[in-house]
Amino acid sequence: MFLRKQLASLLFFASILFVSVSAPLSAQSAAQPAAPSVFGYGDFTAQAKIEEKFLAVPDAKQAGEELKILTAEPHLASSPEDHKTAEYVARKFRAAGLDTEIVPFRVLLNQPRVVRVEAYDASGKQLMSGPTREHVEGDPFQDDPRVVMPFNGSSGSGDVTAEVVYANYGRLEDFDQLAARHIDLHGKIVLARYGGNFRGVKVYIAEKRGAAGVLIYSDPQDDGFTKGDAYPDGPWRPETGVQRGSVQFMFEYPGDPETPGVASTLDLPDSARVSPYGSQPHIISIPISYHDASPILQAMQGPGVPPGWQGGLGFRYHIGAAEGQGTVKVHLVSQQDYQRRIIWDVIGKIKGTEYPDDWVVIGNHRDAWVYGAVDPSSGTAAMLEAVHGIGALLKQGWRPRRTIVFCSWDAEEEGLVGSTEWVEQNAKALERAAAYFNMDVGVAGPDFSAAAVPSLKQFIRELTHSVPSPLGGTVFQQWRIKSAGENEHRRSNAPPEPGEEVHVGDLGSGSDFTPFLQHIGVPSADISSGGPYGVYHSVFDNYAWFVQNADPKFEFLQEMARVFGLEALRMADADVLPYDEVAYARSISYYIDAAKRRAADQGLSLDFSAAQAAVTRLSAAAQHIHGLQAAATGDLARLNATLRQAETDLTNGAGLPNRPWFKHTIYAPGEFTGYAAVVIPGVNEALDSKDQPRAAQQLMVLTQALDRAAQTLEGAR
Ligand SMILES: [Zn+2]
């Protein structure tokens, strides 16, 4: 507590130093003291008053109470407790005046019946038998009988015994190192640590290389005692803590594995469903703690590990699986109960007065692996306080100009299921949606961060000037202090971007913005307030941990409620959609240049000139429309439709080669990274596989998309 206060005052003084640099807003507000100039608004005076009223409402104490209620019981997707949280959120939405419905879907989900792990050394001596129950001294939540045993969503079922091979993080380069050492994975069990990529990618590559099963454990080096004190003494992962999680191949397509591109409504006939193996592994995978992984790793022999593979446990790691060198065998049992189960999204609408068909969608998932205090309930509590604030405006007679749609998604953890099915159901209407704003891990600590499409990056930066930070000053000021430290470590080959005073990341996957952006082309953003967080997807991500480590006074919940609500308010009421197409063109230009250098490095002869000409044309068209947006006069409805169309123009109906569900030409989750974005994915993934004809064809697809967007923007009056 003392430390944090001291830090706050230090940061406050530091922020004063920055105030004069906080350029565009302060310069313009000096000339026009009553109303700062805000991009997208001709005159911001009236909106500034509305925002002020909104910002006064979200309440820290109430957010804390909402968090306590949401996390009172484990609420795995499709459980009775999950349904209770849906009803709670629906009641809150209705109390605020939102037109609310609970939207059910029937989707394929697994729940574990039996999960067992045993290990034996070369002499047949048993090394361990698990999984060991998650347990620490004094945690009040860990003993609830409804806590689901650690398992992987989308895991296969089976019973296998095989030699175990250590594969570090299970990244493509890790598997390639094993291959280079002639270690055959056929029929083996891969032991990989969490980190470095999405867990589904570990299983995906292991399966491709012939493995019979995967064990994924949390190494203390990555989120345990190497980082700092473990729970209950600190925020990091304790010895028995396990990261549950989905291993669905979400980079193929997310959502219900049986219905890609189709909504799994209750009346969808079974004949409309396809095999789930388009996005599901066949093999078993089981998540374990380092308490259970340690005896296996310690007994493994064979070659020593390459540099970077040694983890934080107190012995030398080995790859294992060298014939005759005392191999360790593991016995895995996984019985998964696959059923088509009911899940519940909660959807609350406020009809827009001027553009009722243009939706501003804002959402957060509600389901949790266990209690989910940080992931996702902190986001839900913040969303409920944003709804509280908007409800107060409604009671004073305010109505948004565009329709605002608040969404509480279900079954995000299993594979973005609730959001994907809803997006597939509403695909047509969403072609007009102005934006999708996501929050998942709302609050794990005090560090604000954001990721967005380039057209929304400046919008996010700008609105954080209006929200106070619990650390002093504004959210923007604190964000920039933090970001300045991080910038030193960023790659220097990125050209400096004007307005890039703080870094806004790119959207890959791993949360509910994926269907909006990457399937439909809705401009999207994601915000979070991070910190030391070692209990992700374990029983210990609960209210006791949250109050001790993340946000004891719930003031960051209040901050996130304000930022989240302001995203919706400012977008819904804008005269002109505040998309920064100039920034978009600049980013795309950078991506194309980088791909060109890669192709040259690989010795591929590819002609990038058409793509470069198209992005130059897009950039000029973006400058043209930027002027019209700033003037905010004339036929604004038409200008808005043009801006929105240009975002759709960046999608390609055919989708990516081999991944047709992913239709965006600029952003997709990586096939081998999962969470991290691959930019201009069609081109870059063709370069990854050194496939020159495909790269040329994908360059053409990209060029056509850029030309479409340029032509649309050029037509603006
Ligand atoms: Zn989450």
XYZ file of C-alpha atoms and ligand atoms in Angstrom:
718
model
C 0.000 0.000 0.000
C 2.725 2.455 1.015
C 4.779 1.576 -2.016
C 1.887 2.099 -4.349
C 1.102 5.542 -2.856
C 4.696 6.599 -3.193
C 4.745 5.402 -6.767
C 1.555 7.332 -7.439
C 3.010 10.626 -6.285
C 6.228 10.063 -8.221
C 4.232 9.371 -11.333
C 2.092 12.419 -10.725
C 5.137 14.701 -10.713
C 6.523 12.956 -13.742
C 3.223 13.523 -15.487
C 3.427 17.274 -14.925
C 6.621 17.287 -16.949
C 4.722 15.759 -19.809
C 1.713 18.043 -19.817
C 3.207 20.637 -22.160
C 4.093 17.901 -24.648
C 0.548 16.545 -24.662
C 0.199 18.510 -27.841
C -2.905 18.619 -30.027
C -5.545 18.821 -27.333
C -3.975 21.500 -25.149
C -2.968 23.644 -28.125
C -6.471 23.614 -29.516
C -8.189 24.066 -26.201
C -6.117 27.204 -25.646
C -7.569 28.695 -28.819
C -11.057 27.426 -28.022
C -11.274 27.157 -24.251
C -14.915 26.090 -23.990
C -14.682 23.008 -26.175
C -11.546 21.080 -27.024
C -11.415 19.932 -30.605
C -12.128 16.229 -30.842
C -11.740 14.401 -34.139
C -15.166 13.326 -35.400
C -17.010 16.249 -33.856
C -17.707 19.616 -35.508
C -18.403 21.160 -32.118
C -17.607 19.113 -29.020
C -19.278 21.455 -26.470
C -22.502 19.502 -25.923
C -20.764 16.116 -26.002
C -18.191 17.286 -23.441
C -21.046 17.920 -20.990
C -22.584 14.513 -21.654
C -19.239 12.821 -21.110
C -18.695 14.727 -17.889
C -22.032 13.506 -16.565
C -21.193 9.964 -17.613
C -17.740 9.993 -16.026
C -19.197 10.998 -12.648
C -21.277 7.822 -12.325
C -19.099 4.648 -12.443
C -18.454 3.788 -8.824
C -15.444 1.951 -7.418
C -17.236 0.466 -4.418
C -20.150 -0.727 -6.487
C -17.806 -2.265 -9.059
C -16.190 -4.168 -6.185
C -19.586 -5.452 -5.069
C -20.455 -6.530 -8.596
C -17.137 -8.335 -8.846
C -17.868 -10.153 -5.579
C -21.263 -11.316 -6.820
C -19.958 -12.382 -10.235
C -17.143 -14.412 -8.653
C -19.095 -15.942 -5.762
C -19.283 -19.336 -7.493
C -17.347 -21.139 -10.226
C -19.210 -20.422 -13.474
C -17.937 -22.521 -16.328
C -19.780 -21.944 -19.616
C -23.149 -23.776 -19.785
C -23.222 -24.508 -16.023
C -26.234 -23.512 -13.865
C -23.970 -20.958 -12.141
C -23.075 -19.468 -15.532
C -26.795 -19.095 -16.239
C -27.184 -17.310 -12.894
C -24.534 -14.767 -13.896
C -26.351 -14.259 -17.218
C -29.533 -13.430 -15.320
C -27.634 -11.109 -12.990
C -26.081 -9.198 -15.895
C -29.458 -9.069 -17.687
C -31.072 -7.583 -14.548
C -28.349 -4.917 -14.387
C -28.777 -4.100 -18.083
C -32.552 -3.791 -17.676
C -32.241 -1.633 -14.565
C -30.131 0.787 -16.604
C -32.821 0.943 -19.284
C -31.266 -1.307 -21.921
C -33.540 -3.347 -24.188
C -32.194 -6.707 -23.009
C -32.422 -10.323 -24.078
C -30.609 -13.514 -23.186
C -29.601 -15.161 -26.474
C -28.942 -18.911 -26.236
C -26.875 -21.075 -28.598
C -26.426 -24.855 -28.667
C -22.728 -25.628 -29.135
C -20.330 -28.533 -28.798
C -18.347 -28.284 -25.543
C -16.337 -30.831 -23.583
C -16.237 -31.251 -19.828
C -13.811 -33.625 -18.137
C -14.939 -36.964 -16.687
C -11.506 -38.397 -15.950
C -8.075 -36.799 -16.229
C -5.059 -38.767 -15.011
C -1.306 -38.469 -15.383
C 1.279 -40.999 -14.178
C 4.988 -41.181 -14.900
C 7.515 -44.023 -14.616
C 11.273 -44.120 -14.931
C 13.234 -46.657 -17.035
C 13.113 -49.228 -14.258
C 9.333 -48.912 -14.013
C 9.398 -47.006 -10.735
C 6.495 -44.579 -10.410
C 7.676 -40.965 -10.371
C 4.366 -39.217 -9.854
C 0.624 -39.650 -10.051
C -1.677 -36.723 -10.607
C -3.116 -34.287 -11.159
C -2.453 -32.905 -7.685
C -5.313 -30.781 -6.416
C -4.674 -27.018 -6.603
C -4.009 -25.939 -3.047
C -2.292 -23.201 -1.039
C -2.391 -22.156 2.610
C -5.543 -20.264 3.525
C -7.287 -19.592 0.208
C -11.034 -19.364 0.989
C -12.264 -20.442 -2.470
C -10.156 -23.463 -3.441
C -12.209 -26.218 -1.805
C -15.563 -25.679 -3.527
C -16.669 -29.036 -5.001
C -17.816 -27.276 -8.180
C -14.243 -26.294 -9.125
C -13.675 -28.140 -12.397
C -10.574 -30.364 -12.502
C -7.840 -28.881 -14.697
C -8.405 -29.830 -18.344
C -8.053 -28.456 -21.849
C -11.109 -27.380 -23.776
C -11.231 -29.307 -27.098
C -8.854 -32.047 -25.836
C -9.233 -35.488 -27.351
C -10.172 -38.527 -25.253
C -8.010 -41.593 -24.859
C -5.547 -43.620 -22.832
C -1.922 -43.595 -23.952
C 1.415 -44.601 -22.496
C 4.551 -43.389 -24.232
C 7.994 -41.884 -23.844
C 8.020 -38.197 -23.050
C 9.974 -35.502 -24.926
C 10.529 -31.975 -23.616
C 9.728 -29.329 -26.274
C 10.319 -26.036 -24.417
C 7.426 -23.654 -25.332
C 6.222 -25.864 -28.176
C 6.805 -23.143 -30.750
C 7.479 -24.003 -34.364
C 11.174 -23.241 -33.856
C 11.265 -25.518 -30.786
C 9.768 -28.439 -32.704
C 12.197 -27.704 -35.543
C 15.113 -27.961 -33.115
C 13.890 -31.405 -32.051
C 13.598 -32.414 -35.694
C 17.132 -31.140 -36.355
C 18.318 -33.480 -33.588
C 16.499 -36.367 -35.298
C 14.072 -36.799 -32.429
C 11.055 -38.542 -33.856
C 7.820 -37.547 -32.115
C 5.645 -40.272 -33.603
C 3.731 -41.970 -30.823
C 5.511 -39.893 -28.147
C 4.102 -37.571 -25.514
C 5.265 -33.983 -25.752
C 5.886 -32.071 -22.526
C 5.770 -28.330 -23.243
C 5.698 -25.298 -21.023
C 3.140 -22.520 -21.248
C 4.222 -19.287 -22.907
C 5.577 -18.152 -26.253
C 2.401 -18.904 -28.187
C -1.231 -19.957 -27.851
C -1.534 -23.402 -26.228
C -3.627 -24.690 -29.145
C -0.623 -24.095 -31.413
C 1.540 -26.394 -29.231
C -0.991 -29.185 -29.668
C -1.477 -28.390 -33.368
C 2.212 -28.794 -34.195
C 2.647 -31.793 -31.875
C -0.246 -33.531 -33.629
C 1.174 -32.692 -37.071
C 4.491 -34.243 -36.018
C 2.789 -37.447 -34.960
C 2.702 -37.080 -31.163
C 0.155 -39.172 -29.253
C -0.442 -36.666 -26.489
C 0.644 -33.363 -24.947
C 1.260 -32.279 -21.372
C 1.418 -28.507 -20.871
C 2.775 -27.174 -17.585
C 3.420 -23.753 -16.045
C 7.154 -23.277 -15.449
C 8.005 -21.039 -12.436
C 10.321 -19.063 -14.708
C 7.355 -17.844 -16.747
C 4.707 -16.980 -14.160
C 5.891 -18.412 -10.824
C 8.495 -17.840 -8.113
C 11.222 -16.727 -10.537
C 9.072 -13.652 -11.167
C 8.289 -12.920 -7.531
C 6.407 -14.202 -4.514
C 3.803 -16.828 -5.261
C 0.231 -16.682 -4.006
C -0.755 -16.360 -1.141
C 2.420 -14.321 -0.431
C 2.266 -12.496 -3.751
C 0.608 -12.476 -7.176
C 2.560 -15.278 -8.919
C 1.572 -18.866 -9.620
C 1.927 -21.276 -6.689
C 3.360 -24.786 -6.998
C 0.019 -26.536 -7.564
C -1.577 -23.828 -9.728
C -2.701 -25.038 -13.162
C -3.559 -23.025 -16.241
C -6.694 -24.521 -17.775
C -7.510 -23.420 -21.293
C -8.764 -24.263 -24.714
C -6.558 -26.000 -27.262
C -9.065 -25.462 -30.045
C -7.436 -24.611 -33.374
C -8.922 -21.096 -33.289
C -6.538 -19.974 -35.998
C -8.496 -22.301 -38.359
C -11.816 -20.920 -37.157
C -13.161 -20.056 -33.698
C -16.625 -20.667 -32.261
C -18.655 -23.869 -32.230
C -16.359 -26.388 -33.958
C -19.362 -27.954 -35.738
C -20.712 -24.765 -37.340
C -18.040 -22.567 -38.991
C -19.724 -19.540 -40.587
C -23.155 -20.562 -39.261
C -24.893 -19.576 -36.006
C -25.614 -22.516 -33.676
C -29.143 -21.405 -32.858
C -31.345 -23.770 -30.861
C -33.312 -24.670 -34.000
C -30.279 -25.351 -36.207
C -30.766 -28.944 -37.418
C -28.017 -31.422 -36.634
C -27.718 -32.075 -40.371
C -26.335 -28.524 -40.725
C -23.398 -29.389 -38.465
C -20.030 -30.577 -39.745
C -17.212 -32.637 -38.247
C -15.603 -30.736 -35.363
C -12.086 -31.743 -36.431
C -11.720 -28.699 -38.654
C -10.848 -26.837 -35.452
C -10.248 -29.610 -32.896
C -7.268 -31.829 -32.174
C -7.660 -35.599 -32.175
C -4.960 -36.144 -29.559
C -5.105 -35.808 -25.771
C -3.738 -32.749 -24.048
C -3.640 -32.156 -20.305
C -2.533 -29.051 -18.377
C -0.533 -29.625 -15.182
C 1.252 -27.688 -12.447
C 5.006 -27.613 -12.019
C 4.449 -29.650 -8.857
C 3.376 -32.493 -11.169
C 5.761 -31.725 -14.044
C 8.849 -31.454 -11.855
C 9.402 -35.180 -11.080
C 8.974 -36.010 -14.773
C 11.414 -33.336 -15.940
C 13.918 -34.214 -13.246
C 14.019 -37.892 -14.235
C 14.356 -37.212 -17.957
C 17.769 -37.886 -19.482
C 19.112 -37.869 -23.017
C 20.561 -34.757 -24.598
C 20.832 -31.591 -22.523
C 18.556 -28.766 -23.551
C 19.552 -26.071 -26.067
C 20.103 -22.504 -24.859
C 16.847 -20.880 -23.740
C 15.121 -24.157 -22.906
C 16.174 -24.354 -19.245
C 13.292 -23.359 -16.992
C 13.158 -22.226 -13.373
C 13.165 -25.575 -11.555
C 16.286 -26.384 -9.568
C 17.890 -29.034 -11.793
C 19.228 -29.370 -15.312
C 16.543 -30.017 -17.960
C 16.957 -32.720 -20.622
C 15.124 -33.444 -23.846
C 14.561 -37.117 -22.992
C 13.614 -39.814 -25.482
C 17.035 -40.998 -26.529
C 16.902 -44.767 -26.930
C 18.615 -46.635 -24.153
C 19.251 -43.544 -22.070
C 16.745 -44.152 -19.329
C 13.614 -42.839 -20.968
C 10.708 -41.667 -18.860
C 7.272 -42.997 -19.749
C 4.053 -41.158 -19.114
C 0.582 -42.615 -18.908
C -2.205 -40.185 -19.824
C -5.915 -40.799 -19.415
C -8.430 -38.276 -20.663
C -12.153 -38.969 -20.811
C -13.923 -35.926 -22.161
C -17.694 -35.633 -22.118
C -18.590 -33.939 -25.408
C -22.159 -32.655 -25.560
C -24.043 -30.020 -27.445
C -24.645 -27.665 -24.550
C -26.619 -24.456 -24.131
C -24.754 -21.174 -23.598
C -26.177 -17.707 -22.981
C -25.068 -14.355 -24.370
C -26.709 -11.306 -22.793
C -27.418 -8.531 -25.295
C -28.593 -5.051 -24.206
C -29.459 -2.386 -26.795
C -30.048 1.346 -26.729
C -31.625 2.418 -29.966
C -29.930 5.286 -31.765
C -31.997 8.328 -32.692
C -30.232 9.242 -35.931
C -28.507 6.075 -37.189
C -30.476 3.224 -35.575
C -29.014 0.662 -37.981
C -25.422 1.658 -37.257
C -24.387 -0.248 -34.154
C -21.593 0.506 -31.734
C -20.975 -2.898 -30.161
C -19.164 -3.220 -26.852
C -18.564 -6.486 -25.063
C -16.832 -8.653 -22.513
C -17.087 -12.364 -21.803
C -18.697 -13.623 -18.631
C -17.843 -17.336 -18.452
C -14.765 -18.373 -16.483
C -12.731 -21.552 -16.113
C -13.329 -21.296 -12.381
C -14.116 -18.040 -10.534
C -12.361 -15.785 -13.022
C -11.928 -12.680 -10.852
C -9.494 -11.067 -13.280
C -10.403 -13.085 -16.366
C -13.092 -12.029 -17.152
C -15.123 -10.776 -14.181
C -13.045 -7.616 -13.663
C -14.037 -6.748 -17.230
C -17.671 -7.581 -16.519
C -17.754 -5.485 -13.325
C -16.230 -2.568 -15.239
C -18.751 -3.059 -18.036
C -21.627 -3.044 -15.530
C -20.396 0.275 -14.130
C -20.139 1.651 -17.687
C -23.758 0.530 -18.164
C -24.592 2.184 -14.842
C -23.167 5.473 -16.178
C -24.966 5.246 -19.492
C -28.167 4.327 -17.656
C -27.873 7.569 -15.690
C -27.700 9.518 -18.965
C -30.760 7.654 -20.280
C -32.701 8.628 -17.165
C -31.876 12.269 -17.914
C -33.394 11.922 -21.371
C -30.206 11.487 -23.391
C -30.276 9.095 -26.346
C -27.306 8.049 -28.504
C -27.247 8.938 -32.195
C -26.085 5.443 -33.163
C -27.423 2.287 -31.519
C -25.254 1.014 -28.658
C -25.206 -2.756 -28.100
C -23.733 -4.086 -24.847
C -22.779 -7.779 -24.962
C -21.930 -10.265 -22.232
C -20.443 -13.229 -24.085
C -20.554 -16.838 -22.974
C -18.047 -19.659 -23.666
C -15.238 -17.338 -24.723
C -12.820 -19.596 -22.892
C -13.684 -22.631 -25.005
C -13.013 -20.784 -28.259
C -14.707 -17.355 -28.523
C -17.921 -19.326 -28.909
C -20.661 -16.939 -27.746
C -19.298 -13.951 -29.666
C -18.566 -15.934 -32.825
C -22.040 -17.481 -32.993
C -23.672 -14.079 -32.396
C -21.518 -12.418 -35.061
C -22.372 -15.196 -37.512
C -26.056 -14.716 -36.673
C -25.890 -10.926 -37.143
C -23.333 -10.772 -39.944
C -25.524 -8.735 -42.273
C -26.386 -6.052 -39.712
C -22.776 -5.864 -38.554
C -21.617 -4.763 -41.998
C -22.801 -1.334 -40.834
C -21.423 -1.519 -37.284
C -19.280 1.516 -36.473
C -16.968 -0.322 -34.087
C -16.529 -3.237 -31.706
C -14.916 -2.452 -28.357
C -13.676 -5.417 -26.346
C -12.469 -5.909 -22.810
C -11.465 -9.309 -21.411
C -8.894 -9.115 -18.613
C -10.257 -5.779 -17.395
C -8.000 -5.312 -14.389
C -4.991 -7.345 -13.253
C -3.044 -4.272 -12.094
C -2.412 -0.562 -12.775
C -0.928 -0.579 -16.304
C -3.320 0.563 -19.023
C -2.793 -0.850 -22.506
C -4.730 -1.065 -25.739
C -4.689 -2.781 -29.104
C -6.723 -1.716 -32.122
C -6.919 -1.488 -35.881
C -4.831 1.506 -36.993
C -7.965 3.513 -37.848
C -8.975 3.453 -34.157
C -5.596 3.848 -32.468
C -5.736 7.627 -32.251
C -9.383 7.489 -31.145
C -8.350 5.368 -28.154
C -5.382 7.592 -27.310
C -7.515 10.719 -27.535
C -10.275 9.566 -25.226
C -7.852 8.472 -22.503
C -7.027 12.191 -22.099
C -10.530 12.567 -20.639
C -10.298 9.899 -17.955
C -8.518 10.427 -14.618
C -6.038 7.785 -13.483
C -5.984 6.534 -9.886
C -2.203 7.070 -10.103
C -2.724 10.806 -10.712
C -3.179 12.810 -13.911
C -5.001 11.170 -16.789
C -5.014 7.615 -18.072
C -3.174 8.910 -21.127
C -0.389 10.461 -19.045
C 0.171 7.317 -17.011
C -0.001 5.201 -20.134
C 2.650 7.311 -21.811
C 5.024 7.169 -18.851
C 4.782 3.398 -18.916
C 4.970 3.256 -22.694
C 8.077 5.482 -22.817
C 9.939 2.868 -20.795
C 8.783 0.105 -23.096
C 9.623 1.997 -26.284
C 13.331 1.671 -25.586
C 12.957 -2.048 -26.040
C 10.877 -1.899 -29.193
C 12.297 -2.854 -32.524
C 13.946 0.128 -34.151
C 13.107 -0.814 -37.739
C 9.565 0.498 -37.313
C 9.381 4.000 -38.780
C 8.380 6.579 -36.167
C 4.664 7.149 -36.521
C 3.392 10.694 -35.932
C 0.853 10.618 -33.118
C 2.434 7.429 -31.824
C 3.002 9.082 -28.439
C 1.932 5.847 -26.867
C 1.975 2.453 -28.439
C -1.312 0.795 -29.342
C -0.814 -2.837 -30.290
C -2.228 -4.868 -33.162
C -5.115 -7.305 -32.799
C -4.224 -10.986 -33.192
C -6.601 -13.337 -31.441
C -7.359 -14.673 -28.007
C -10.517 -12.713 -27.312
C -13.925 -11.786 -28.665
C -12.823 -9.083 -31.125
C -11.701 -11.845 -33.501
C -15.061 -12.589 -35.179
C -15.888 -8.891 -35.475
C -12.663 -7.784 -37.105
C -11.339 -10.862 -38.830
C -14.578 -12.436 -40.059
C -16.709 -9.356 -40.828
C -14.298 -6.390 -40.921
C -15.770 -4.336 -38.054
C -13.075 -1.900 -36.809
C -12.175 -3.166 -33.339
C -10.206 -2.333 -30.208
C -9.288 -4.094 -26.979
C -8.315 -2.486 -23.661
C -6.855 -3.828 -20.425
C -5.237 -2.700 -17.188
C -2.435 -5.163 -16.507
C -0.042 -6.093 -13.746
C 1.748 -9.082 -12.185
C -0.758 -11.902 -12.718
C 0.357 -15.483 -12.163
C -2.970 -17.153 -11.424
C -4.441 -17.003 -14.931
C -7.041 -19.775 -15.508
C -6.403 -21.363 -12.096
C -8.668 -21.727 -9.058
C -6.662 -18.895 -7.489
C -7.950 -16.257 -9.932
C -10.592 -15.409 -7.345
C -11.901 -12.493 -5.301
C -9.370 -13.025 -2.481
C -6.420 -12.892 -4.914
C -7.908 -9.849 -6.681
C -8.352 -7.792 -3.518
C -4.900 -8.731 -2.275
C -2.984 -8.192 -5.514
C -4.802 -6.414 -8.323
C -7.004 -3.577 -7.143
C -7.791 -3.434 -3.406
C -9.890 -0.275 -3.719
C -11.474 -1.174 -7.075
C -10.303 2.165 -8.439
C -8.890 0.579 -11.587
C -12.258 -1.102 -12.145
C -13.713 2.398 -12.017
C -11.069 3.681 -14.441
C -11.768 0.880 -16.919
C -15.536 1.426 -16.618
C -14.970 5.052 -17.581
C -12.695 4.316 -20.541
C -14.953 1.504 -21.771
C -18.145 3.560 -21.538
C -16.481 6.541 -23.162
C -15.468 4.418 -26.149
C -19.127 3.634 -26.769
C -20.418 7.140 -26.026
C -17.938 9.031 -28.143
C -18.267 6.662 -31.100
C -22.080 6.532 -30.876
C -22.512 10.310 -30.875
C -19.801 11.329 -33.371
C -20.808 13.575 -36.261
C -18.288 11.791 -38.436
C -16.828 8.360 -37.738
C -13.422 9.181 -36.214
C -11.501 6.598 -38.251
C -7.922 7.576 -38.953
C -7.485 6.149 -42.443
C -4.183 8.014 -42.829
C -2.706 5.956 -40.010
C -4.187 2.809 -41.528
C -2.527 3.434 -44.902
C 0.772 4.236 -43.181
C 0.733 0.952 -41.253
C -0.172 -1.072 -44.337
C 2.605 0.622 -46.285
C 5.049 -0.403 -43.577
C 3.776 -3.995 -43.634
C 4.230 -4.172 -47.421
C 7.764 -2.765 -47.257
C 8.682 -5.283 -44.564
C 7.257 -8.165 -46.623
C 9.198 -6.955 -49.644
C 12.443 -7.050 -47.654
C 11.612 -10.552 -46.427
C 10.941 -11.775 -49.954
C 14.243 -10.290 -51.121
C 16.073 -11.927 -48.199
C 14.571 -15.252 -49.224
C 15.666 -14.722 -52.819
C 12.094 -14.828 -54.108
C 11.410 -12.708 -57.160
C 8.092 -11.092 -56.398
C 6.753 -7.867 -57.827
C 5.507 -5.609 -55.042
C 5.036 -2.544 -57.262
C 1.259 -2.929 -57.739
C 0.692 -3.327 -53.988
C 2.924 -0.347 -53.282
C 1.086 1.749 -55.861
C -2.243 0.729 -54.325
C -1.195 1.723 -50.812
C 0.148 5.046 -52.119
C -3.226 5.605 -53.732
C -4.970 4.613 -50.470
C -2.794 7.039 -48.557
C -3.735 9.946 -50.847
C -7.419 9.027 -50.630
C -7.097 8.843 -46.838
C -5.612 12.357 -46.731
C -8.533 13.543 -48.842
C -11.178 12.072 -46.550
C -9.295 13.153 -43.421
C -9.828 16.767 -44.507
C -13.542 16.136 -44.959
C -13.755 14.435 -41.556
C -12.037 17.374 -39.854
C -14.403 19.856 -41.523
C -17.424 17.743 -40.514
C -19.806 19.542 -42.851
C -22.022 18.495 -45.770
C -23.719 15.114 -46.211
C -22.393 13.432 -43.096
C -24.548 10.307 -43.418
C -22.949 9.644 -46.770
C -19.468 10.436 -45.495
C -19.996 7.966 -42.633
C -21.213 5.251 -44.988
C -18.140 5.807 -47.159
C -15.779 5.530 -44.195
C -17.438 2.334 -43.029
C -17.399 0.831 -46.520
C -13.637 1.366 -46.780
C -13.175 -0.902 -43.732
C -15.289 -3.632 -45.351
C -13.239 -3.207 -48.543
C -10.232 -4.572 -46.651
C -11.946 -7.943 -46.293
C -11.860 -10.597 -48.982
C -14.877 -12.894 -49.361
C -12.756 -15.938 -50.202
C -10.777 -15.633 -46.962
C -7.225 -16.791 -46.421
C -5.902 -19.793 -48.345
C -6.845 -22.869 -46.243
C -8.517 -20.632 -43.630
C -11.597 -19.274 -45.446
C -13.310 -18.149 -42.218
C -10.625 -15.434 -41.808
C -11.558 -12.756 -44.314
C -9.477 -9.738 -43.325
C -6.551 -8.985 -45.669
C -4.539 -7.004 -43.096
C -4.897 -8.900 -39.785
C -5.257 -12.533 -38.756
C -4.078 -14.652 -35.833
C -0.914 -16.502 -36.808
C -1.207 -20.192 -37.607
C 1.899 -20.737 -35.464
C 1.479 -17.944 -32.906
C -2.261 -17.955 -32.265
C -2.437 -14.887 -30.035
C -0.075 -12.607 -31.957
C -1.262 -10.889 -35.103
C 0.097 -11.766 -38.499
C -0.095 -8.650 -40.680
C -1.051 -8.930 -44.362
C -1.431 -12.623 -43.492
C -2.045 -13.969 -46.987
C 1.279 -12.605 -48.215
C 3.344 -13.235 -45.092
C 2.178 -16.815 -44.602
C 2.982 -17.588 -48.241
C 6.463 -16.167 -47.580
C 6.704 -18.325 -44.428
C 6.257 -21.408 -46.573
C 8.418 -19.930 -49.376
C 5.522 -20.447 -51.775
C 6.190 -17.937 -54.533
C 3.052 -18.527 -56.661
C 0.803 -18.237 -53.603
C 2.641 -15.101 -52.443
C 2.106 -13.536 -55.869
C -1.576 -14.472 -55.841
C -2.027 -13.118 -52.292
C -0.245 -9.891 -53.240
C -2.874 -9.498 -55.944
C -5.698 -10.108 -53.449
C -4.166 -7.473 -51.159
C -3.704 -5.011 -54.008
C -7.334 -5.411 -55.023
C -8.507 -4.799 -51.453
C -6.382 -1.636 -51.161
C -7.651 -0.394 -54.519
C -11.249 -1.023 -53.447
C -10.745 0.952 -50.239
C -8.940 3.752 -52.079
C -11.687 3.994 -54.672
C -14.334 4.142 -51.946
C -12.522 6.930 -50.090
C -11.819 8.859 -53.301
C -15.574 9.024 -53.885
C -16.129 11.004 -50.667
C -17.501 14.531 -51.048
Zn -10.859 -14.092 -20.806
